[in-house]
Coordinates of C-alpha atoms in Angstrom, one line a residue:
Chain N
X1 CA -7.0 -7.9 27.9
X2 CA -8.0 -9.7 30.8
X3 CA -6.5 -12.6 32.5
X4 CA -8.7 -15.4 33.0
X5 CA -8.8 -17.3 30.4
X6 CA -5.4 -16.1 29.6
X7 CA -3.2 -18.0 31.7
X8 CA -0.5 -20.4 29.6
X9 CA 1.6 -23.2 30.3
X10 CA 4.8 -21.2 31.6
X11 CA 6.4 -22.8 28.6
X12 CA 3.8 -22.2 26.4
X13 CA 4.0 -18.5 26.9
X14 CA 7.5 -18.0 26.6
X15 CA 7.2 -20.1 23.8
X16 CA 5.2 -18.0 21.9
X17 CA 7.2 -15.3 23.3
X18 CA 10.2 -17.1 21.8
X19 CA 8.1 -17.3 18.5
X20 CA 7.1 -13.4 18.3
X21 CA 10.4 -12.2 18.5
X22 CA 12.3 -14.3 16.0
X23 CA 9.7 -12.7 14.2
X24 CA 10.6 -9.4 15.2
X25 CA 14.2 -9.7 14.9
X26 CA 13.3 -11.0 11.3
X27 CA 12.1 -7.6 10.6
X28 CA 14.4 -5.4 12.4
X29 CA 17.2 -6.9 11.3
X30 CA 17.4 -4.9 7.5
X31 CA 16.8 -2.0 8.5
X32 CA 19.8 -1.7 11.4
X33 CA 22.0 -3.3 9.3
X34 CA 21.6 0.4 6.3
X35 CA 20.9 2.0 9.7
X36 CA 24.6 0.5 10.6
X37 CA 25.4 1.1 7.3
X38 CA 25.1 4.4 7.4
X39 CA 27.4 5.4 10.3
X40 CA 30.5 4.3 9.0
X41 CA 33.0 6.5 7.9
X42 CA 32.9 6.8 4.9
X43 CA 34.8 5.1 1.8
X44 CA 35.1 2.3 4.2
X45 CA 33.9 -1.3 2.7
X46 CA 31.3 -2.3 5.2
X47 CA 30.3 -5.6 5.2
X48 CA 27.0 -7.0 6.4
X49 CA 26.3 -6.4 10.2
X50 CA 29.2 -4.6 11.3
X51 CA 29.8 -2.5 14.2
X52 CA 31.2 0.8 13.2
X53 CA 34.6 1.8 15.4
X54 CA 33.9 5.3 14.9
X55 CA 30.4 7.2 14.5
X56 CA 29.8 9.0 11.9
X57 CA 27.1 11.2 9.9
X58 CA 28.6 12.6 7.7
X59 CA 27.4 10.2 5.2
X60 CA 23.5 11.8 6.3
X61 CA 25.8 16.4 5.5
X62 CA 26.6 13.4 2.4
X63 CA 23.6 13.1 2.0
X64 CA 21.6 15.9 2.2
X65 CA 23.2 18.5 0.8
X66 CA 25.3 16.7 -2.3
X67 CA 22.5 14.3 -3.2
X68 CA 20.2 16.6 -2.6
X69 CA 18.8 15.2 -0.1
X70 CA 17.0 18.4 1.1
X71 CA 15.2 19.3 -2.2
X72 CA 13.2 16.3 -2.6
X73 CA 12.5 15.9 0.8
X74 CA 10.6 19.4 0.4
X75 CA 8.9 18.3 -2.6
X76 CA 7.5 15.0 -1.3
X77 CA 6.1 17.3 1.5
X78 CA 4.5 19.7 -1.1
X79 CA 3.2 17.6 -2.1
X80 CA 1.9 15.9 1.1
X81 CA 1.1 19.1 2.2
X82 CA -2.0 19.6 -1.2
X83 CA -3.1 16.2 -1.2
X84 CA -4.2 15.1 2.3
X85 CA -6.4 18.0 3.2
X86 CA -8.1 18.4 -0.5
X87 CA -8.7 14.3 -0.1
X88 CA -9.9 15.1 3.5
X89 CA -12.1 17.4 1.9
X90 CA -13.5 16.0 -0.4
X91 CA -14.2 12.5 1.3
X92 CA -15.6 14.4 4.1
X93 CA -18.4 15.4 2.3
X94 CA -19.4 13.1 -0.8
X95 CA -19.1 10.7 2.9
X96 CA -21.3 12.3 4.5
X97 CA -24.2 12.4 1.4
X98 CA -23.5 8.6 0.8
X99 CA -23.8 8.4 4.7
X100 CA -26.2 10.2 6.2
X101 CA -28.5 10.9 3.1
X102 CA -31.2 9.2 1.4
X103 CA -30.2 10.1 -2.0
X104 CA -31.1 8.7 -5.2
X105 CA -28.6 6.0 -6.6
X106 CA -26.4 7.1 -3.3
X107 CA -25.0 3.1 -3.1
X108 CA -24.2 2.5 -7.2
X109 CA -22.5 5.9 -6.8
X110 CA -20.9 4.7 -3.4
X111 CA -20.0 1.6 -5.4
X112 CA -18.3 3.4 -8.3
X113 CA -15.9 4.9 -5.9
X114 CA -15.5 1.7 -3.8
X115 CA -14.3 0.3 -7.5
X116 CA -11.9 2.5 -7.9
X117 CA -9.4 0.5 -5.6
X118 CA -8.9 -2.3 -7.4
X119 CA -7.4 0.9 -9.7
X120 CA -3.3 -0.1 -10.1
X121 CA -0.6 3.3 -10.8
X122 CA -0.4 1.3 -13.6
X123 CA -2.9 0.6 -15.8
X124 CA -4.3 5.0 -15.2
X125 CA -0.4 6.3 -15.9
X126 CA -0.1 5.4 -19.5
X127 CA -2.9 8.6 -20.9
X128 CA -1.6 10.3 -18.0
X129 CA 1.3 11.4 -18.8
X130 CA 0.1 12.7 -22.7
X131 CA -3.2 14.7 -21.2
X132 CA -1.2 16.4 -18.5
X133 CA 1.5 17.0 -21.0
X134 CA -1.2 18.9 -22.9
X135 CA -2.8 20.9 -20.2
X136 CA 1.2 21.7 -19.5
X137 CA 0.6 19.6 -15.5
X138 CA 3.7 17.4 -16.5
X139 CA 6.5 18.1 -14.6
X140 CA 4.6 19.8 -12.1
X141 CA 3.4 18.9 -8.1
X142 CA 0.1 19.9 -9.2
X143 CA -0.9 17.4 -11.4
X144 CA 0.7 14.7 -9.1
X145 CA -1.7 16.3 -6.2
X146 CA -4.5 16.1 -8.4
X147 CA -3.4 12.4 -9.5
X148 CA -3.0 11.8 -6.4
X149 CA -6.2 12.9 -4.8
X150 CA -7.8 11.0 -7.3
X151 CA -5.9 7.4 -6.4
X152 CA -6.7 7.7 -2.9
X153 CA -10.4 9.3 -2.5
X154 CA -11.8 5.4 -3.6
X155 CA -10.4 4.9 -0.1
X156 CA -10.9 8.0 1.0
X157 CA -14.9 8.4 0.0
X158 CA -15.6 5.2 1.8
X159 CA -14.1 5.3 5.0
X160 CA -15.8 8.4 5.6
X161 CA -19.0 7.0 4.5
X162 CA -18.7 4.3 7.1
X163 CA -17.7 6.6 9.6
X164 CA -20.7 8.7 8.8
X165 CA -22.8 5.8 8.4
X166 CA -22.0 4.6 12.4
X167 CA -22.4 7.4 14.3
X168 CA -25.8 7.7 15.6
X169 CA -28.1 8.7 12.9
X170 CA -30.8 10.0 15.8
X171 CA -28.0 13.1 16.3
X172 CA -29.2 14.1 12.8
X173 CA -32.6 13.9 13.1
X174 CA -32.6 15.6 15.9
X175 CA -30.5 18.5 14.7
X176 CA -32.8 17.9 11.2
X177 CA -36.0 18.9 12.7
X178 CA -35.0 21.7 14.8
X179 CA -34.6 22.7 11.5
X180 CA -30.2 23.2 10.6
X181 CA -29.5 22.6 7.5
X182 CA -27.5 19.4 6.0
X183 CA -23.9 22.5 6.6
X184 CA -25.1 23.1 9.6
X185 CA -25.0 19.3 10.6
X186 CA -22.0 18.5 9.3
X187 CA -20.1 21.4 10.1
X188 CA -21.3 22.1 14.0
X189 CA -22.5 18.8 14.1
X190 CA -20.9 15.9 13.0
X191 CA -17.5 16.7 12.4
X192 CA -16.7 17.8 16.0
X193 CA -17.5 13.9 16.7
X194 CA -15.6 12.8 13.0
X195 CA -11.6 13.9 14.3
X196 CA -9.9 10.2 15.4
X197 CA -11.8 9.0 11.2
X198 CA -10.4 11.9 9.7
X199 CA -6.8 11.5 12.0
X200 CA -6.7 8.6 10.6
X201 CA -7.1 8.7 7.4
X202 CA -4.7 12.1 7.7
X203 CA -1.6 9.8 7.9
X204 CA -2.9 7.0 6.3
X205 CA -3.3 9.7 2.9
X206 CA 0.0 11.4 3.7
X207 CA 2.0 7.4 3.9
X208 CA 0.5 6.6 0.7
X209 CA 2.0 10.5 -0.9
X210 CA 6.1 10.0 0.4
X211 CA 5.0 6.4 -0.4
X212 CA 4.5 7.4 -4.3
X213 CA 7.0 6.2 -6.1
X214 CA 5.7 4.9 -10.6
X215 CA 3.2 7.8 -10.2
X216 CA 6.5 10.4 -9.5
X217 CA 8.4 8.5 -12.0
X218 CA 6.4 9.6 -15.2
X219 CA 4.9 12.4 -14.5
X220 CA 7.7 14.9 -13.2
X221 CA 10.8 13.7 -15.3
X222 CA 12.8 16.8 -14.9
X223 CA 14.6 14.4 -11.8
X224 CA 15.0 18.2 -10.3
X225 CA 11.8 18.9 -9.3
X226 CA 11.8 14.8 -8.0
X227 CA 10.3 13.5 -4.1
X228 CA 12.2 11.5 -1.7
X229 CA 11.7 8.1 -2.8
X230 CA 12.1 9.5 -7.0
X231 CA 15.2 11.2 -6.0
X232 CA 16.1 7.5 -3.6
X233 CA 15.4 5.2 -7.1
X234 CA 17.4 7.8 -8.9
X235 CA 20.2 8.0 -6.9
X236 CA 20.4 4.1 -6.3
X237 CA 20.8 3.8 -10.4
X238 CA 23.4 6.4 -10.3
X239 CA 25.4 6.1 -7.3
X240 CA 25.4 1.5 -6.7
X241 CA 29.5 1.7 -4.8
X242 CA 29.1 4.7 -2.3
X243 CA 26.9 2.2 0.0
X244 CA 27.6 4.5 3.7
X245 CA 25.8 7.7 1.6
X246 CA 23.5 5.5 -0.2
X247 CA 22.6 3.8 3.4
X248 CA 22.1 7.2 4.4
X249 CA 19.8 8.7 2.0
X250 CA 17.7 5.7 2.5
X251 CA 17.2 7.3 6.2
X252 CA 16.9 10.1 5.4
X253 CA 13.9 9.1 2.8
X254 CA 12.0 7.3 5.5
X255 CA 12.4 9.1 9.0
X256 CA 9.3 11.8 7.9
X257 CA 6.9 8.5 7.5
X258 CA 9.0 6.8 10.6
X259 CA 8.4 9.7 12.6
X260 CA 5.1 10.0 12.9
X261 CA 4.1 6.0 12.7
X262 CA 5.9 6.0 15.9
X263 CA 4.0 9.4 17.7
X264 CA 0.6 8.1 15.6
X265 CA 1.6 4.0 15.8
X266 CA -2.3 3.8 17.4
X267 CA -4.6 5.4 14.5
X268 CA -2.2 3.7 12.0
X269 CA -1.9 0.2 12.9
X270 CA -5.7 0.9 13.0
X271 CA -6.3 2.1 10.3
X272 CA -3.9 -0.2 8.1
X273 CA -5.3 -3.0 9.9
X274 CA -9.6 -1.7 9.5
X275 CA -9.0 -0.2 6.6
X276 CA -7.9 -3.1 4.4
X277 CA -11.0 -4.6 5.9
X278 CA -13.0 -1.9 4.9
X279 CA -11.3 -1.7 1.8
Chain Q
X1 CA -31.7 18.0 -11.9
X2 CA -35.7 17.6 -11.7
X3 CA -37.8 20.0 -9.0
X4 CA -39.4 17.6 -7.2
X5 CA -42.9 18.1 -4.4
X6 CA -41.9 17.6 -0.8
X7 CA -41.1 13.6 -0.1
X8 CA -40.3 13.9 3.3
X9 CA -42.1 13.8 6.2
X10 CA -43.4 16.8 7.9
X11 CA -41.3 18.9 9.6
X12 CA -38.3 18.0 7.6
X13 CA -37.3 20.7 5.2
X14 CA -37.9 20.7 1.7
X15 CA -35.9 19.2 -0.5
X16 CA -35.2 17.6 -3.6
X17 CA -33.0 14.5 -2.4
X18 CA -30.4 15.2 -5.3
X19 CA -29.8 17.8 -3.2
X20 CA -27.2 16.2 -1.4
X21 CA -25.7 14.9 -4.5
X22 CA -24.0 18.6 -4.3
X23 CA -21.6 16.9 -1.2
X24 CA -20.4 14.5 -3.8
X25 CA -20.0 16.8 -6.7
X26 CA -16.5 17.8 -6.0
X27 CA -14.6 14.1 -4.4
X28 CA -16.7 12.7 -7.9
X29 CA -15.3 14.6 -10.6
X30 CA -11.1 14.6 -9.5
X31 CA -12.5 10.9 -9.3
X32 CA -13.4 10.7 -12.5
X33 CA -11.3 13.5 -14.7
X34 CA -7.9 11.1 -12.9
X35 CA -8.4 8.5 -12.4
X36 CA -12.3 7.4 -14.3
X37 CA -11.1 8.8 -17.6
X38 CA -7.2 8.1 -17.7
X39 CA -8.3 4.1 -16.8
X40 CA -11.2 4.5 -20.3
X41 CA -8.0 6.4 -22.1
X42 CA -5.7 3.1 -21.5
X43 CA -8.5 1.2 -22.3
X44 CA -8.5 3.2 -25.8
X45 CA -5.2 3.3 -26.5
X46 CA -4.2 0.2 -26.7
X47 CA -6.3 0.1 -29.5
X48 CA -3.0 1.6 -31.8
X49 CA -0.1 1.4 -32.6
X50 CA 1.6 5.0 -31.6
X51 CA 5.3 5.8 -30.7
X52 CA 4.0 8.5 -28.0
X53 CA 4.9 11.6 -30.7
X54 CA 3.7 10.9 -34.2
X55 CA -0.5 9.5 -35.5
X56 CA -1.5 5.8 -33.8
X57 CA -2.7 3.4 -35.8
X58 CA -5.3 1.8 -35.8
X59 CA -4.7 -2.0 -34.5
X60 CA -7.4 -3.1 -33.0
X61 CA -6.8 -6.1 -31.0
X62 CA -3.5 -6.3 -32.2
X63 CA -1.6 -5.0 -28.8
X64 CA -3.6 -8.0 -26.7
X65 CA -2.2 -10.7 -29.8
X66 CA 1.4 -9.7 -29.2
X67 CA 1.1 -9.9 -25.6
X68 CA -0.5 -13.3 -26.4
X69 CA 3.5 -13.8 -28.7
X70 CA 5.6 -12.3 -27.8
X71 CA 7.6 -14.2 -24.4
X72 CA 8.8 -11.0 -22.8
X73 CA 5.4 -10.1 -22.9
X74 CA 4.8 -13.6 -21.3
X75 CA 7.0 -14.1 -19.4
X76 CA 6.5 -10.6 -17.1
X77 CA 3.0 -11.8 -16.3
X78 CA 3.9 -15.8 -15.2
X79 CA 6.1 -13.4 -12.4
X80 CA 4.1 -11.9 -11.5
X81 CA 2.2 -14.9 -11.0
X82 CA 5.6 -16.4 -9.2
X83 CA 4.7 -12.9 -6.9
X84 CA 2.5 -14.4 -5.9
X85 CA 3.5 -17.3 -4.3
X86 CA 5.8 -14.9 -2.1
X87 CA 3.3 -11.7 -1.5
X88 CA 0.5 -13.5 -0.9
X89 CA 0.6 -16.9 -0.4
X90 CA 3.6 -17.9 2.4
X91 CA 2.7 -14.6 4.4
X92 CA -1.1 -16.0 4.6
X93 CA 0.7 -19.3 5.4
X94 CA 2.9 -17.8 7.4
X95 CA 0.2 -15.9 9.5
X96 CA -2.0 -18.6 9.5
X97 CA 1.0 -20.2 11.7
X98 CA 1.5 -17.7 14.2
X99 CA -1.9 -17.2 14.3
X100 CA -2.4 -20.7 15.5
X101 CA -0.1 -20.5 17.4
X102 CA -0.6 -17.1 19.9
X103 CA -5.0 -17.9 19.7
X104 CA -5.0 -19.9 22.8
X105 CA -4.0 -17.3 25.3
X106 CA -4.2 -14.0 25.7
X107 CA -0.9 -11.8 25.9
X108 CA 0.4 -9.3 26.9
X109 CA 3.2 -6.7 25.8
X110 CA 2.0 -7.8 22.3
X111 CA 1.5 -3.8 21.2
X112 CA 5.7 -3.3 21.0
X113 CA 5.5 -6.2 18.5
X114 CA 2.7 -5.2 16.7
X115 CA 4.4 -2.1 15.9
X116 CA 7.3 -3.7 14.9
X117 CA 5.4 -5.9 12.4
X118 CA 4.2 -2.6 10.3
X119 CA 7.0 -1.2 10.7
X120 CA 7.3 -2.2 6.5
X121 CA 4.5 -1.2 5.7
X122 CA 4.7 2.7 6.3
X123 CA 8.2 2.5 4.7
X124 CA 8.7 3.4 1.1
X125 CA 8.6 0.3 -0.4
X126 CA 11.8 2.2 -2.7
X127 CA 13.4 2.5 0.4
X128 CA 13.1 -0.8 1.2
X129 CA 14.0 -1.4 -2.2
X130 CA 17.6 0.2 -1.1
X131 CA 18.3 -2.2 1.8
X132 CA 17.1 -5.3 0.6
X133 CA 19.6 -4.0 -2.4
X134 CA 22.4 -3.6 0.3
X135 CA 21.2 -6.1 2.5
X136 CA 21.9 -9.0 -1.0
X137 CA 24.5 -7.8 -1.8
X138 CA 27.9 -9.3 -2.6
X139 CA 28.8 -7.8 1.6
X140 CA 25.2 -8.1 2.7
X141 CA 24.4 -9.3 5.0
X142 CA 22.2 -12.2 3.5
X143 CA 26.2 -13.7 2.3
X144 CA 27.6 -12.4 5.6
X145 CA 25.0 -14.7 7.5
X146 CA 26.0 -18.5 5.4
X147 CA 29.3 -17.6 5.7
X148 CA 29.0 -17.6 9.4
X149 CA 27.6 -20.8 9.0
X150 CA 29.8 -21.8 6.7
X151 CA 28.0 -22.3 3.5
X152 CA 30.4 -20.0 1.6
X153 CA 30.0 -21.9 -1.4
X154 CA 25.6 -20.4 -1.4
X155 CA 27.1 -17.0 -1.5
X156 CA 26.4 -15.5 -4.7
X157 CA 25.4 -12.1 -5.6
X158 CA 21.5 -13.0 -4.7
X159 CA 19.8 -10.5 -7.7
X160 CA 22.6 -11.0 -10.2
X161 CA 21.7 -15.2 -10.8
X162 CA 19.6 -16.3 -12.8
X163 CA 18.5 -18.7 -10.7
X164 CA 17.6 -17.0 -7.1
X165 CA 17.2 -13.2 -8.5
X166 CA 13.0 -13.5 -8.9
X167 CA 13.0 -15.4 -5.4
X168 CA 15.4 -13.0 -4.1
X169 CA 12.6 -10.7 -4.5
X170 CA 10.1 -12.3 -4.1
X171 CA 11.3 -12.7 -0.7
X172 CA 11.5 -9.2 -0.2
X173 CA 7.8 -9.3 -0.9
X174 CA 7.4 -11.8 2.1
X175 CA 9.5 -9.8 4.2
X176 CA 7.0 -6.6 3.8
X177 CA 3.8 -8.7 3.8
X178 CA 3.9 -10.9 6.7
X179 CA 3.9 -8.5 9.8
X180 CA 0.0 -7.3 8.1
X181 CA -1.4 -11.1 7.4
X182 CA 0.6 -11.7 11.0
X183 CA -1.2 -8.7 12.5
X184 CA -4.4 -8.6 10.6
X185 CA -5.4 -12.7 11.8
X186 CA -4.1 -11.5 15.4
X187 CA -6.6 -8.5 15.5
X188 CA -9.4 -10.9 13.9
X189 CA -8.5 -13.3 16.9
X190 CA -8.7 -11.2 19.7
X191 CA -12.7 -11.2 18.4
X192 CA -13.6 -14.2 19.1
X193 CA -15.7 -15.3 22.5
X194 CA -12.8 -16.8 24.5
X195 CA -15.8 -19.8 26.0
X196 CA -14.6 -20.9 22.5
X197 CA -11.8 -21.9 23.2
X198 CA -13.1 -23.1 26.5
X199 CA -15.3 -25.4 24.9
X200 CA -13.1 -26.2 22.6
X201 CA -10.4 -26.9 25.7
X202 CA -12.9 -29.3 28.0
X203 CA -14.0 -30.9 24.6
X204 CA -10.8 -32.3 24.0
X205 CA -9.8 -30.7 21.5
X206 CA -5.9 -29.8 20.7
X207 CA -4.4 -27.2 19.1
X208 CA -4.9 -28.7 15.2
X209 CA -8.5 -28.6 16.0
X210 CA -9.0 -26.1 17.9
X211 CA -7.1 -23.8 15.2
X212 CA -9.8 -25.8 12.6
X213 CA -12.1 -25.6 14.4
X214 CA -12.3 -22.7 16.3
X215 CA -9.8 -20.6 14.9
X216 CA -9.7 -20.8 11.0
X217 CA -13.6 -20.6 10.9
X218 CA -13.7 -16.9 12.3
X219 CA -11.0 -15.2 10.4
X220 CA -13.0 -16.1 7.4
X221 CA -13.1 -12.0 6.4
X222 CA -8.9 -11.3 7.4
X223 CA -8.3 -14.3 4.5
X224 CA -10.6 -12.5 1.6
X225 CA -8.6 -9.0 3.0
X226 CA -4.8 -10.7 3.5
X227 CA -5.5 -12.3 -0.2
X228 CA -7.0 -9.7 -2.1
X229 CA -3.9 -6.3 -0.3
X230 CA -1.6 -8.7 -1.2
X231 CA -1.9 -9.9 -4.7
X232 CA -3.1 -6.8 -5.7
X233 CA 0.1 -5.7 -4.3
X234 CA 2.0 -9.1 -6.0
X235 CA 0.7 -8.0 -9.7
X236 CA 0.7 -3.8 -9.5
X237 CA 4.4 -4.9 -8.0
X238 CA 6.4 -2.3 -9.7
X239 CA 9.1 -0.4 -6.7
X240 CA 11.0 -2.8 -5.8
X241 CA 11.7 -4.6 -8.8
X242 CA 12.8 -1.2 -10.5
X243 CA 14.9 -0.9 -7.5
X244 CA 16.3 -4.4 -7.5
X245 CA 17.2 -5.2 -10.2
X246 CA 15.1 -3.4 -12.7
X247 CA 14.2 -6.6 -14.7
X248 CA 17.1 -8.4 -15.2
X249 CA 18.9 -10.4 -15.2
X250 CA 17.5 -10.9 -18.2
X251 CA 13.7 -11.0 -17.9
X252 CA 14.4 -13.2 -14.7
X253 CA 12.5 -10.2 -13.2
X254 CA 10.1 -8.4 -15.1
X255 CA 6.7 -7.7 -14.2
X256 CA 3.8 -5.9 -16.2
X257 CA 4.6 -2.8 -13.6
X258 CA 7.9 -2.1 -15.4
X259 CA 7.5 -3.5 -19.0
X260 CA 4.5 -0.6 -18.4
X261 CA 7.1 2.0 -17.8
X262 CA 9.3 1.1 -20.0
X263 CA 7.5 0.4 -23.5
X264 CA 6.1 3.5 -22.8
X265 CA 8.9 6.0 -21.8
X266 CA 11.3 3.9 -23.4
X267 CA 10.8 2.7 -25.9
X268 CA 8.5 4.7 -27.6
X269 CA 5.5 1.5 -27.8
X270 CA 2.5 3.1 -26.4
X271 CA -0.5 1.1 -27.5
X272 CA 2.0 -2.0 -25.5
X273 CA 2.1 -1.0 -22.7
X274 CA -1.6 0.2 -23.1
X275 CA -3.1 -3.3 -23.5
X276 CA -0.2 -4.7 -20.8
X277 CA -2.1 -2.2 -18.4
X278 CA -5.7 -3.5 -19.2
X279 CA -4.6 -6.7 -18.9
X280 CA -2.8 -6.0 -15.5
X281 CA -6.1 -4.5 -15.0
X282 CA -8.1 -7.1 -16.5
X283 CA -6.1 -10.1 -14.1
X284 CA -6.3 -7.7 -11.1
X285 CA -10.6 -6.8 -10.8
X286 CA -10.6 -10.5 -12.1
X287 CA -8.4 -11.5 -8.7
X288 CA -10.4 -9.6 -6.4
X289 CA -13.6 -10.4 -7.5
X290 CA -12.7 -13.8 -7.2
X291 CA -11.4 -14.0 -4.4
X292 CA -14.9 -11.8 -2.8
X293 CA -16.8 -14.8 -3.6
X294 CA -15.2 -17.2 -2.7
X295 CA -15.5 -15.8 1.2
X296 CA -19.4 -14.6 0.3
X297 CA -20.5 -18.0 -1.2
X298 CA -18.3 -20.2 2.2
X299 CA -20.6 -18.8 4.5

């Protein structure tokens, strides 16, 4: 960002930052409130935003062991580890063909994938429960993994297709003339270039998988196999009074995605903004 | 797949153009099996009265008629439309206002704000819901804030209040989605040629005029996206409502998503739930179509 046209009058510059800061505070306050509640000694009546007199991390131990958040986190990770690589592979293959080859009817197929962006979980969850139960895939991580992959594929395919469309066609042509097979072109030439797009897509898919709630609530009714959000939702129903432990559980559920967001914030933000644009 | 004579120019290998579908097939099969077919299956189930256990009974469009007649079901659709105001309209207006105020000059140090504004986007909505449940509670931050400015009379259990609950839930959506809208518009406006602003300023355009004739026309694409994403979030809302109010008090905050879940899995009205899901899906499709249509024809 160069500063030529950008030099604002001092007053306008500061009022701009003041406005941004007010908005930022509005975003942060809820997080701060729940965090401060989570470090109050257990059993203290907590009111709004209260600085704890004594910092206590016992609620985290409590939530981790008693409320079973270690299992919940583990289950969420198992599902994400199933969903992310499979989504990347399937989307790369499909995006490669739809983005670089002249397939008969290729545009229609691409449009068919994109149409899936409008499918809300509500629309598919009811028959999924009965169909997957028939296959023995309810209360199983595999069932959730397969459905999540399918649910994120419209976006994933579109994302990778756009990526491959934007890589120079001459690269592909040159390799083709040298006699490289489509598989070789993908593996040797295009894939190394696709790294940033794949990273962003992987992070987005991980995030969506981590956030998924309704699907898990329906497909995994066995509470000992719940994921982090489902467990938290269930915990709320069971435990409305113990605010510090509930707050600690909430922070625990947020933490993994928060850590990733801090590390990869650029990829996340680019993905969320561009991804929305492409959708 | 029919085999064809090579149609490629010499130098490329003779291959049927259909062969590329080998790459598309795995994704296609998973997508069809676990998303498209279930969607069609929902439409089929919506034509039956079925409790999920015994044999279903064909009722044609009966379930859809019931949606029109049942006040609770209608109420849920109405509530979802009210949520559109809070999830979509207010965040977009806020985002545009921010952009209007900030677009005239480039600002260093936006990275930190960008990070904070996008934060609610990555957090699971369940955690968001639990957080706001606590903020809206008797001892929560909201009541504390009202108390601090001497408005003790206003304080209440917001989510349990018949008049306030839906608005309270809606404002959670405002909190989640405003940052996304702001960042969409602010990053869209970065692409505007600074000379345009310069030119407008030389022509003596004030901030409002500048916003209307320079900024706004360049944000058409971003506006369409923001509308689509936020409206779908409002119509298909489930997580926040389930955690904060579970539809209550009364039916004040029920939304279609909640009823689909409840009807199918605790009330044994699978067909009715499916019909409501279809209505929801069609509503989303219609709105997405409409937004895309409008944003294109305006060119």
